[in-house]
Tab-separated table of C-alpha atoms and ligand atoms in Angstrom:
chain	number	residue	atom	x	y	z
A	10	UNK	CA	-41.197	103.356	33.166
A	11	UNK	CA	-41.313	100.283	34.629
A	12	UNK	CA	-39.735	96.610	34.529
A	13	UNK	CA	-42.242	93.773	33.702
A	14	UNK	CA	-41.298	90.259	34.167
A	15	UNK	CA	-42.901	87.705	31.983
A	16	UNK	CA	-42.601	84.163	31.226
A	17	UNK	CA	-44.295	80.625	32.184
A	18	UNK	CA	-45.501	79.532	35.498
A	19	UNK	CA	-42.809	78.715	37.719
A	20	UNK	CA	-40.145	80.657	35.769
A	21	UNK	CA	-39.374	82.800	39.258
A	22	UNK	CA	-41.164	86.104	38.217
A	23	UNK	CA	-42.433	86.969	41.700
A	24	UNK	CA	-39.058	85.812	43.777
A	25	UNK	CA	-36.767	87.437	41.521
A	26	UNK	CA	-39.290	90.332	41.217
A	27	UNK	CA	-39.409	91.201	44.807
A	28	UNK	CA	-35.331	90.945	44.920
A	29	UNK	CA	-34.961	93.540	41.907
A	30	UNK	CA	-37.487	95.601	43.478
A	31	UNK	CA	-35.518	95.858	46.490
A	32	UNK	CA	-32.400	96.392	44.484
A	33	UNK	CA	-33.342	99.098	42.455
A	34	UNK	CA	-35.336	100.659	45.751
A	35	UNK	CA	-38.725	100.510	43.652
A	36	UNK	CA	-42.205	99.255	44.771
A	37	UNK	CA	-42.831	95.586	43.725
A	38	UNK	CA	-46.345	94.554	42.264
A	39	UNK	CA	-47.658	90.897	41.255
A	40	UNK	CA	-50.560	91.282	39.073
A	41	UNK	CA	-51.693	87.531	40.522
A	42	UNK	CA	-51.579	89.031	44.337
A	43	UNK	CA	-53.443	92.256	43.318
A	44	UNK	CA	-56.235	89.943	41.442
A	45	UNK	CA	-56.719	87.797	44.825
A	46	UNK	CA	-56.888	90.985	46.934
A	47	UNK	CA	-59.443	92.507	44.601
A	48	UNK	CA	-61.681	89.460	44.294
A	49	UNK	CA	-61.028	88.025	47.995
A	50	UNK	CA	-60.360	84.519	46.610
A	51	UNK	CA	-57.510	82.908	45.406
A	52	UNK	CA	-56.664	82.451	41.503
A	53	UNK	CA	-57.615	78.834	41.544
A	54	UNK	CA	-61.119	79.525	43.171
A	55	UNK	CA	-61.657	82.345	40.316
A	56	UNK	CA	-60.933	80.016	37.721
A	57	UNK	CA	-63.177	77.157	39.024
A	58	UNK	CA	-66.108	79.496	40.281
A	59	UNK	CA	-66.137	82.105	37.580
A	60	UNK	CA	-63.887	80.763	34.800
A	61	UNK	CA	-60.568	81.840	33.094
A	62	UNK	CA	-62.592	84.396	31.434
A	63	UNK	CA	-63.188	86.353	34.710
A	64	UNK	CA	-59.783	85.920	35.797
A	65	UNK	CA	-58.186	87.582	32.602
A	66	UNK	CA	-60.580	90.478	32.682
A	67	UNK	CA	-59.870	91.451	36.131
A	68	UNK	CA	-55.741	90.932	35.236
A	69	UNK	CA	-56.440	93.020	32.228
A	70	UNK	CA	-57.709	95.862	34.453
A	71	UNK	CA	-55.046	95.587	36.917
A	72	UNK	CA	-52.339	95.854	34.181
A	73	UNK	CA	-54.187	99.223	33.202
A	74	UNK	CA	-53.485	100.410	36.511
A	75	UNK	CA	-50.238	99.560	37.389
A	76	UNK	CA	-48.916	100.657	34.032
A	77	UNK	CA	-50.571	104.048	34.474
A	78	UNK	CA	-47.834	104.427	37.364
A	79	UNK	CA	-44.172	104.466	37.308
A	80	UNK	CA	-40.947	103.183	39.404
A	81	UNK	CA	-42.615	99.720	39.623
A	82	UNK	CA	-41.181	96.318	39.292
A	83	UNK	CA	-43.961	94.003	38.279
A	84	UNK	CA	-44.392	90.058	38.287
A	85	UNK	CA	-47.007	89.216	35.564
A	86	UNK	CA	-49.220	86.285	35.618
A	87	UNK	CA	-47.972	83.982	32.868
A	88	UNK	CA	-50.757	84.505	30.601
A	89	UNK	CA	-50.583	88.192	30.385
A	90	UNK	CA	-47.826	88.850	28.016
A	91	UNK	CA	-49.637	86.607	25.438
A	92	UNK	CA	-52.129	89.418	24.483
A	93	UNK	CA	-51.182	91.499	21.722
A	94	UNK	CA	-52.977	94.868	23.522
A	95	UNK	CA	-51.452	94.124	26.619
A	96	UNK	CA	-47.978	93.370	25.363
A	97	UNK	CA	-47.968	96.571	23.465
A	98	UNK	CA	-48.773	98.173	26.883
A	99	UNK	CA	-46.142	96.944	28.744
A	100	UNK	CA	-43.530	97.426	26.240
A	101	UNK	CA	-44.848	101.130	25.773
A	102	UNK	CA	-44.432	101.625	29.454
A	103	UNK	CA	-41.398	100.062	30.589
A	104	UNK	CA	-38.817	97.333	29.974
A	105	UNK	CA	-40.064	93.883	29.561
A	106	UNK	CA	-37.731	90.747	30.654
A	107	UNK	CA	-38.342	87.320	30.000
A	108	UNK	CA	-37.650	84.796	32.616
A	109	UNK	CA	-37.259	81.640	30.793
A	110	UNK	CA	-36.638	78.514	32.723
A	111	UNK	CA	-36.490	74.820	31.361
A	112	UNK	CA	-39.594	72.853	31.635
A	113	UNK	CA	-37.799	70.467	33.657
A	114	UNK	CA	-36.967	72.834	36.464
A	115	UNK	CA	-40.389	73.944	36.467
A	116	UNK	CA	-41.798	70.873	37.044
A	117	UNK	CA	-39.293	70.429	40.073
A	118	UNK	CA	-40.231	73.722	41.537
A	119	UNK	CA	-44.297	73.424	40.858
A	120	UNK	CA	-44.738	69.940	41.918
A	121	UNK	CA	-48.029	68.114	41.492
A	122	UNK	CA	-50.388	70.026	44.332
A	123	UNK	CA	-49.488	73.823	43.176
A	124	UNK	CA	-52.542	75.371	42.904
A	125	UNK	CA	-52.130	76.895	39.542
A	126	UNK	CA	-55.237	76.067	37.583
A	127	UNK	CA	-53.493	75.773	34.078
A	128	UNK	CA	-50.362	73.551	35.621
A	129	UNK	CA	-51.274	69.818	35.098
A	130	UNK	CA	-48.086	68.120	36.751
A	131	UNK	CA	-49.849	64.708	35.600
A	132	UNK	CA	-50.044	65.844	31.879
A	133	UNK	CA	-46.204	66.579	30.831
A	134	UNK	CA	-47.121	66.374	27.158
A	135	UNK	CA	-49.934	69.022	27.360
A	136	UNK	CA	-47.578	71.176	29.691
A	137	UNK	CA	-44.862	70.971	26.711
A	138	UNK	CA	-47.128	71.829	24.187
A	139	UNK	CA	-48.412	74.767	26.318
A	140	UNK	CA	-45.031	75.784	26.879
A	141	UNK	CA	-43.689	75.510	23.394
A	142	UNK	CA	-46.582	77.238	22.312
A	143	UNK	CA	-46.174	80.534	24.543
A	144	UNK	CA	-42.339	80.670	24.047
A	145	UNK	CA	-43.253	82.825	20.755
A	146	UNK	CA	-44.918	85.541	22.538
A	147	UNK	CA	-42.469	85.424	25.359
A	148	UNK	CA	-39.566	85.835	22.943
A	149	UNK	CA	-41.084	89.560	22.212
A	150	UNK	CA	-39.814	90.662	25.526
A	151	UNK	CA	-36.770	93.080	25.205
A	152	UNK	CA	-34.550	90.587	26.611
A	153	UNK	CA	-34.374	86.888	28.083
A	154	UNK	CA	-32.604	85.538	31.154
A	155	UNK	CA	-32.413	82.163	32.050
A	156	UNK	CA	-33.453	81.291	35.294
A	157	UNK	CA	-33.043	77.370	35.442
A	158	UNK	CA	-30.209	77.082	37.273
A	159	UNK	CA	-29.385	80.560	39.075
A	160	UNK	CA	-30.871	81.527	42.537
A	161	UNK	CA	-33.167	84.515	42.391
A	162	UNK	CA	-30.831	87.090	43.937
A	163	UNK	CA	-28.057	86.384	41.334
A	164	UNK	CA	-30.678	86.415	38.421
A	165	UNK	CA	-31.897	90.044	40.127
A	166	UNK	CA	-28.357	91.370	39.746
A	167	UNK	CA	-28.425	90.199	36.201
A	168	UNK	CA	-31.266	92.011	35.059
A	169	UNK	CA	-30.182	95.103	37.064
A	170	UNK	CA	-27.092	95.268	34.968
A	171	UNK	CA	-28.996	94.889	31.619
A	172	UNK	CA	-31.946	97.407	32.455
A	173	UNK	CA	-29.449	99.950	34.128
A	174	UNK	CA	-28.120	101.066	30.408
A	175	UNK	CA	-31.512	101.286	29.113
A	176	UNK	CA	-32.382	103.955	31.644
A	177	UNK	CA	-29.481	106.155	31.025
B	28	S3P	C1	-51.526	81.690	34.511
B	28	S3P	C2	-50.170	82.074	35.199
B	28	S3P	C3	-50.420	82.259	36.686
B	28	S3P	C4	-51.766	82.885	36.906
B	28	S3P	C5	-52.917	82.080	36.561
B	28	S3P	C6	-52.848	81.955	34.762
B	28	S3P	C7	-50.817	81.373	32.839
B	28	S3P	O1	-49.441	82.973	37.083
B	28	S3P	O2	-51.777	84.174	36.588
B	28	S3P	O3	-52.945	80.802	36.814
B	28	S3P	O4	-51.786	81.494	32.280
B	28	S3P	O5	-49.914	80.855	32.692
B	28	S3P	P1	-48.023	82.648	37.386
B	28	S3P	O6	-47.190	82.785	35.938
B	28	S3P	O7	-47.287	83.612	38.255
B	28	S3P	O8	-47.814	81.451	37.750
């Protein structure tokens, strides 16, 4: 049993995940961080040098490994829950929580020089389209938490209150 945090870039998965793991006393995993460690380069460089396909391949392998363990809070990259098979794997091995923030709050958090290859601060219309398109997939999580305004600590407490009954 794991807890998977899914949602758009900048929705707070890593920050909230770290705090949630601490509260539960579980290990914290961040799929983007693991990709970077394994590849020895940043996500940005992987996209630029080897393409998104390579990144998705490594990401999928990592999900396979992480989901074979239990007792983890896993912050996932924003594209991981979009793929039906990966989604099914997460749902089978844990509780999936959608961290949902307004695009406006995401824009404030990420800013222009973010280092995320798919985030284009200067293209608000394209970002709106990507954001809207992905919501249908994120909505397949077990439940949704709005992260637009509250701080990460409080969000982690709210998630804990929701997942505890599922464990019983
Ligand atoms: C991606 C989100 C990023 C990272 C990669 C692709 C996406 O992670 O995995 O840049 O497709 O939404 P965060 O959601 O942690 O920003």
